XYZ file of C-alpha atoms in Angstrom:
448
model
C 137.997 110.481 75.415
C 135.224 113.060 75.169
C 133.774 114.343 78.417
C 130.137 113.713 77.767
C 129.960 110.955 80.306
C 127.781 111.901 83.242
C 129.474 111.255 86.528
C 126.989 109.835 88.984
C 123.903 111.258 90.572
C 125.799 113.680 92.731
C 128.152 115.064 90.136
C 128.679 118.567 91.395
C 132.244 118.722 92.674
C 134.776 117.346 90.262
C 138.466 116.570 90.193
C 140.575 117.282 87.149
C 143.272 114.661 87.036
C 146.476 115.418 85.174
C 148.161 112.032 85.125
C 151.410 111.452 83.277
C 150.007 108.665 81.105
C 148.446 111.269 78.814
C 151.412 113.608 78.592
C 151.938 112.518 75.001
C 148.975 114.676 74.001
C 151.292 117.667 73.961
C 151.025 117.946 70.195
C 147.263 118.370 70.358
C 146.640 115.480 67.962
C 144.839 113.316 70.490
C 142.538 116.190 71.362
C 141.547 116.396 67.715
C 140.711 112.710 67.663
C 138.585 113.202 70.756
C 136.656 115.963 69.056
C 135.999 113.880 65.965
C 134.620 111.104 68.111
C 131.616 113.259 69.021
C 128.365 112.928 67.197
C 127.998 116.662 66.710
C 125.137 116.732 69.179
C 124.960 118.809 72.317
C 127.207 116.420 74.181
C 130.713 117.591 73.269
C 133.252 117.715 70.495
C 135.467 119.906 68.407
C 133.934 122.865 66.590
C 130.745 121.735 64.797
C 131.439 118.233 66.132
C 134.430 117.796 63.852
C 137.307 118.055 66.261
C 139.571 119.828 63.758
C 140.515 122.549 66.184
C 141.725 120.094 68.773
C 143.873 118.430 66.170
C 145.859 121.603 65.557
C 145.641 123.092 69.011
C 149.127 122.112 70.058
C 150.860 123.598 67.041
C 151.342 127.072 68.488
C 154.256 125.991 70.684
C 156.081 128.170 73.127
C 154.147 126.878 76.106
C 155.199 125.512 79.450
C 156.880 122.125 79.664
C 155.767 119.367 81.999
C 158.016 117.499 84.393
C 159.021 115.079 81.640
C 159.809 117.914 79.229
C 156.620 117.431 77.190
C 153.874 120.016 76.972
C 151.170 119.755 79.694
C 148.104 117.841 78.604
C 144.730 119.031 77.418
C 141.903 118.238 79.809
C 138.658 116.573 78.770
C 135.346 116.698 80.587
C 135.501 113.034 81.558
C 138.362 113.944 83.904
C 135.926 115.710 86.221
C 134.842 113.795 89.323
C 132.183 114.706 91.868
C 133.153 115.964 95.336
C 130.293 117.954 96.936
C 128.273 121.148 97.452
C 126.797 123.437 100.114
C 123.830 125.763 100.556
C 123.481 129.523 101.059
C 120.767 130.768 103.461
C 117.942 132.727 101.845
C 117.371 135.141 104.755
C 117.971 138.873 104.590
C 121.400 139.911 105.870
C 122.232 143.594 105.864
C 120.865 145.368 102.810
C 119.655 142.353 100.844
C 119.645 138.566 100.452
C 121.006 135.814 98.207
C 117.646 135.279 96.515
C 117.732 135.927 92.758
C 121.502 136.217 93.067
C 123.483 137.715 90.191
C 126.097 134.970 90.245
C 129.722 136.173 90.673
C 131.719 134.868 93.642
C 135.305 135.370 94.829
C 137.382 133.151 97.091
C 139.070 134.623 100.176
C 141.951 132.324 101.150
C 142.614 134.274 104.342
C 139.166 133.548 105.790
C 138.290 130.349 103.906
C 135.235 132.194 102.658
C 133.411 133.358 99.556
C 132.336 136.849 98.597
C 128.955 136.462 96.884
C 126.851 138.925 94.891
C 123.246 138.820 96.050
C 119.866 139.945 94.705
C 119.869 141.288 91.147
C 117.969 144.439 92.158
C 120.724 145.658 94.486
C 123.854 143.761 93.337
C 125.109 143.688 96.942
C 128.142 141.758 98.205
C 128.341 139.582 101.340
C 130.992 137.222 102.725
C 130.088 133.650 103.721
C 132.384 131.177 105.468
C 132.622 127.879 103.613
C 130.992 125.039 105.568
C 131.670 121.322 105.273
C 131.326 120.148 101.676
C 129.007 117.150 101.463
C 129.094 114.744 98.526
C 125.390 114.366 97.843
C 122.873 115.309 95.171
C 120.078 115.686 97.751
C 119.600 119.250 98.990
C 118.602 118.241 102.493
C 121.889 116.357 102.922
C 123.990 119.462 102.266
C 125.394 121.782 104.914
C 123.919 125.267 105.154
C 126.449 128.081 105.345
C 126.312 130.140 108.543
C 125.016 133.717 108.407
C 127.576 135.869 106.604
C 130.509 137.355 108.479
C 129.777 140.493 106.426
C 126.146 141.123 105.508
C 125.068 142.290 102.081
C 126.371 145.750 101.197
C 125.708 147.719 98.006
C 128.938 149.155 96.597
C 128.547 150.257 92.983
C 127.282 153.749 93.742
C 129.857 154.365 96.496
C 132.904 154.781 94.255
C 135.028 157.825 95.024
C 134.727 158.910 91.400
C 130.992 158.306 91.281
C 129.298 156.022 88.783
C 128.904 158.234 85.708
C 128.373 155.341 83.304
C 125.656 153.720 85.456
C 127.407 150.402 85.915
C 124.751 148.408 87.724
C 125.621 144.714 87.354
C 128.639 143.032 88.929
C 130.372 140.827 86.375
C 133.180 139.386 88.474
C 135.262 139.759 91.637
C 138.814 138.942 92.735
C 140.196 138.982 96.271
C 143.810 140.182 96.320
C 146.210 140.572 99.236
C 148.392 143.471 98.152
C 150.970 145.716 99.783
C 148.269 147.469 101.811
C 146.401 144.333 102.822
C 143.225 142.621 101.674
C 141.387 144.301 98.782
C 138.536 143.266 96.501
C 138.455 144.017 92.776
C 134.926 144.329 91.382
C 134.204 144.298 87.652
C 130.845 145.702 86.578
C 128.883 146.683 83.488
C 125.685 148.507 82.551
C 122.861 146.051 81.940
C 121.495 147.893 78.892
C 124.261 149.983 77.353
C 122.353 150.760 74.156
C 125.035 153.035 72.621
C 127.672 150.418 73.548
C 129.979 153.235 74.592
C 130.835 152.437 78.217
C 134.555 152.306 78.952
C 134.659 151.981 82.749
C 134.841 148.503 84.248
C 136.415 148.207 87.691
C 135.944 149.291 91.304
C 138.473 148.610 94.080
C 137.245 147.999 97.636
C 140.321 148.965 99.644
C 139.484 146.964 102.775
C 137.862 143.641 101.920
C 137.444 142.940 105.644
C 135.038 145.877 105.982
C 132.886 146.084 102.883
C 130.533 148.656 104.384
C 133.057 151.203 105.653
C 135.917 150.680 103.211
C 137.027 153.308 100.762
C 135.935 152.378 97.263
C 138.055 153.701 94.415
C 137.110 153.846 90.752
C 135.612 153.329 88.417
C 138.728 152.492 86.417
C 138.941 151.390 82.795
C 140.291 148.051 81.652
C 141.165 148.234 77.975
C 138.706 145.842 76.428
C 135.758 147.575 78.127
C 132.709 145.267 78.371
C 134.675 142.453 76.712
C 136.834 142.404 79.870
C 134.280 143.260 82.565
C 133.461 139.806 83.919
C 135.350 137.062 85.766
C 138.929 137.363 87.018
C 141.247 134.444 87.794
C 144.959 133.772 88.414
C 147.229 132.413 85.693
C 149.339 129.453 86.914
C 152.964 130.475 87.369
C 154.155 128.140 84.610
C 152.133 130.076 82.027
C 152.647 133.664 83.196
C 155.762 134.365 81.153
C 154.334 132.881 77.947
C 151.011 134.705 78.340
C 152.490 137.979 79.531
C 150.817 138.467 82.894
C 149.545 137.103 86.180
C 145.744 137.129 85.797
C 142.961 136.765 83.248
C 139.766 138.769 83.041
C 136.991 137.782 80.676
C 133.329 138.169 79.776
C 130.939 137.065 77.041
C 127.648 137.785 75.351
C 124.450 136.590 76.976
C 123.231 139.971 78.244
C 121.594 142.779 76.221
C 123.392 144.712 73.476
C 125.471 141.941 71.979
C 127.436 144.384 69.805
C 129.440 145.579 72.839
C 130.367 142.074 74.022
C 132.579 139.152 73.110
C 130.337 136.726 71.220
C 132.023 133.783 72.920
C 134.241 133.524 76.019
C 137.085 136.033 76.196
C 140.455 136.189 77.933
C 142.414 139.388 78.595
C 145.675 139.338 80.541
C 146.040 142.049 83.196
C 147.926 142.806 86.410
C 145.765 143.431 89.523
C 148.671 145.291 91.135
C 148.095 148.154 88.699
C 145.115 148.920 90.961
C 145.604 147.041 94.246
C 147.770 148.903 96.750
C 148.036 151.889 94.396
C 146.880 155.317 95.528
C 147.199 156.964 92.124
C 145.831 154.427 89.651
C 146.754 155.159 86.046
C 143.588 154.429 84.097
C 142.994 152.970 81.544
C 144.577 149.766 82.811
C 146.465 147.919 80.049
C 145.239 144.478 79.046
C 146.235 142.063 76.291
C 143.514 140.220 74.382
C 144.270 136.508 74.018
C 140.724 135.359 73.210
C 137.974 137.652 71.979
C 135.072 137.603 69.556
C 132.625 140.115 68.072
C 129.454 140.200 65.995
C 131.638 140.350 62.898
C 133.740 137.440 64.151
C 131.579 135.401 66.557
C 132.408 131.996 67.965
C 129.628 130.665 65.695
C 127.843 132.644 62.963
C 124.447 130.912 63.247
C 123.477 132.372 66.622
C 119.803 131.415 66.233
C 120.786 127.891 65.161
C 118.501 128.096 62.142
C 120.474 125.277 60.531
C 120.139 123.003 63.555
C 123.886 122.327 63.319
C 125.214 124.812 65.884
C 126.285 122.934 68.999
C 128.797 125.499 70.288
C 127.410 129.031 70.851
C 123.986 130.645 70.358
C 122.156 133.774 71.447
C 121.425 131.870 74.682
C 125.055 131.060 75.508
C 126.958 132.752 78.264
C 130.284 131.972 79.924
C 130.299 133.049 83.561
C 133.757 131.935 84.696
C 137.105 131.054 83.192
C 140.459 129.884 84.544
C 143.569 128.004 83.443
C 143.732 124.668 85.244
C 147.165 124.231 86.862
C 149.175 121.287 85.564
C 147.332 121.391 82.241
C 147.291 123.540 79.150
C 143.522 124.079 79.261
C 141.680 127.363 79.667
C 138.381 126.194 81.166
C 135.280 128.337 80.610
C 131.948 127.364 82.146
C 128.452 128.816 81.959
C 125.224 127.873 80.223
C 123.690 127.623 76.767
C 120.500 126.724 74.932
C 118.773 126.229 71.607
C 121.195 123.586 70.374
C 118.449 121.024 69.742
C 115.401 123.187 68.972
C 116.852 126.480 67.741
C 116.439 129.991 69.136
C 113.473 132.318 68.723
C 112.887 135.947 69.755
C 109.971 137.028 71.939
C 108.085 133.864 71.114
C 106.176 131.300 73.142
C 108.397 128.225 73.321
C 107.068 124.701 73.251
C 106.333 123.789 76.846
C 106.020 127.466 77.818
C 102.943 129.463 78.789
C 103.845 132.967 77.583
C 106.177 134.885 75.317
C 109.766 135.133 76.463
C 111.126 138.639 76.961
C 113.942 138.241 74.442
C 115.746 135.257 72.974
C 114.700 131.809 74.127
C 114.890 128.223 72.935
C 112.004 126.966 70.807
C 111.741 124.158 73.353
C 111.620 125.478 76.929
C 113.637 122.445 78.071
C 116.469 123.042 75.604
C 118.782 124.784 78.085
C 121.837 123.359 79.854
C 124.901 124.154 81.895
C 127.716 124.254 79.347
C 131.490 124.327 79.043
C 134.088 125.350 76.460
C 137.723 124.174 76.744
C 140.558 126.040 75.024
C 144.195 125.150 74.384
C 146.535 127.605 76.147
C 148.996 127.157 73.284
C 146.445 128.878 71.040
C 146.327 131.806 73.456
C 150.129 131.963 73.294
C 149.884 132.050 69.507
C 147.690 135.141 69.831
C 150.197 136.667 72.249
C 152.974 135.992 69.720
C 150.996 137.474 66.834
C 150.487 134.299 64.798
C 146.731 134.104 65.496
C 143.987 136.665 65.959
C 141.916 136.495 69.173
C 138.779 135.466 67.243
C 140.589 132.681 65.384
C 140.973 130.595 68.543
C 138.319 127.889 68.855
C 137.575 125.490 71.723
C 138.855 121.973 71.245
C 135.968 120.571 73.308
C 132.579 121.840 74.449
C 129.213 120.516 75.533
C 126.769 119.987 78.371
C 128.317 120.403 81.824
C 126.813 117.716 84.091
C 125.309 118.813 87.394
C 122.642 117.011 89.437
C 120.679 120.101 90.512
C 117.934 121.588 88.351
C 118.946 125.057 87.202
C 119.342 126.938 83.941
C 122.410 128.949 84.867
C 125.844 128.693 86.382
C 126.281 132.301 87.424
C 129.933 132.550 88.432
C 132.964 130.825 89.831
C 136.143 131.192 91.848
C 139.349 129.164 91.845
C 141.831 128.755 94.703
C 145.260 127.750 93.365
C 146.564 126.822 96.831
C 143.928 124.163 97.507
C 143.084 123.322 93.909
C 139.388 123.914 94.621
C 137.009 125.404 92.090
C 133.708 126.858 93.343
C 130.757 127.364 90.994
C 127.529 129.201 91.771
C 124.450 127.343 90.499
C 121.678 129.929 90.438
C 118.208 129.218 91.803
C 119.030 125.576 92.494
C 117.895 125.545 96.128
C 114.083 125.428 96.097
C 113.603 124.094 99.635
C 113.935 127.260 101.736
C 110.456 128.668 101.238
C 107.867 129.418 98.568
C 109.537 132.628 97.405
C 113.123 131.764 98.311
C 115.461 131.075 95.391
C 119.031 131.207 96.714
C 121.938 129.720 94.767
C 123.815 126.529 95.502
C 127.618 126.432 95.649
C 129.227 123.420 94.006
C 132.901 122.695 94.508
C 135.515 121.000 92.343
C 139.016 119.734 93.093
C 141.864 119.725 90.590
C 144.182 116.811 91.256
């Protein structure tokens, strides 16, 4: 079944259920049928609404086997069930605040907390303890996080090696407990890299418990450059051998200078321990591209949706987090998109708008949504084994990601394998903390 079904008014925290009654989908054929069931509209479906990709997704083989010996199942969006959300205070803490937050977050299992990137002007990082998660779609019902245990600290210009490539935007973070203790990996990129020649990507905060005073090493280079300078997430143990590593890093277009970015969600395998706990990091850090696009080979060629048929990826699409759901064979990528109903224009005044947009925007100002793209891990294995190219992999399902809070963007995410909880950062969704306060809202998902 396709996952277009909206879950209830409070659908923010979901559960992904991996029950055995669908284990027969190991061949990928059922996923193809699900795709073809879509209407081709913005709801969901296979590529261009046809579902053909899902039908062949399981053919790569070589993947992990489930308890019954069959391949783990492909997830669909209708497996997501609401659980709850919580608020972030808009006050200033340390050097900045959470207003106009950039989006990336990272889970700290040691402290049951989230590292969160604050205001876009400073790109600072703070650490907030996770409060009680309340299952409601009403802001006033939700718990407010306490003031951060570590206030906002700017870090990008404090690297031991300087910041010669002017990396100014944090694209993703990962908390890692290594041989020397708790460290924080920070991926970053230059907002407007016009020559598209930046190679540096990653800073290491050596003491995640003391963001302000910690040594900060870098910037190091992940091979893949800006294509690999966003989210980071763990690969479930059952897939690590087949995929060739322990973690994924990814990024996508949706920021300026599209020629330097993956024009669709990406996935690069890497090992954090090449940097964490290492005093003499050997940069560039090797990565292996399992999913990657370009302007020559984009996820969809009609980025302005001039045909009105592009329901998968436009100039307004951006993936902000990706992870492989344990117990499944799905690489989940989540973010936002637009222009699927009305098309995309450039520096125009959209219908329902009052002024020209500063770049690309939907012809209809309301034609923007949270979005998701689901990929078959077996296709990523096929790339690893050399039988597919990274740009040949297509999502078997995609569409509008249902959330009850008004917002254009999901800005980042973090997944905790131990608890099965997925945290997503819904930007600007809390409009009840003051006239000029626009902090994000954290929504939480459970994988069952």
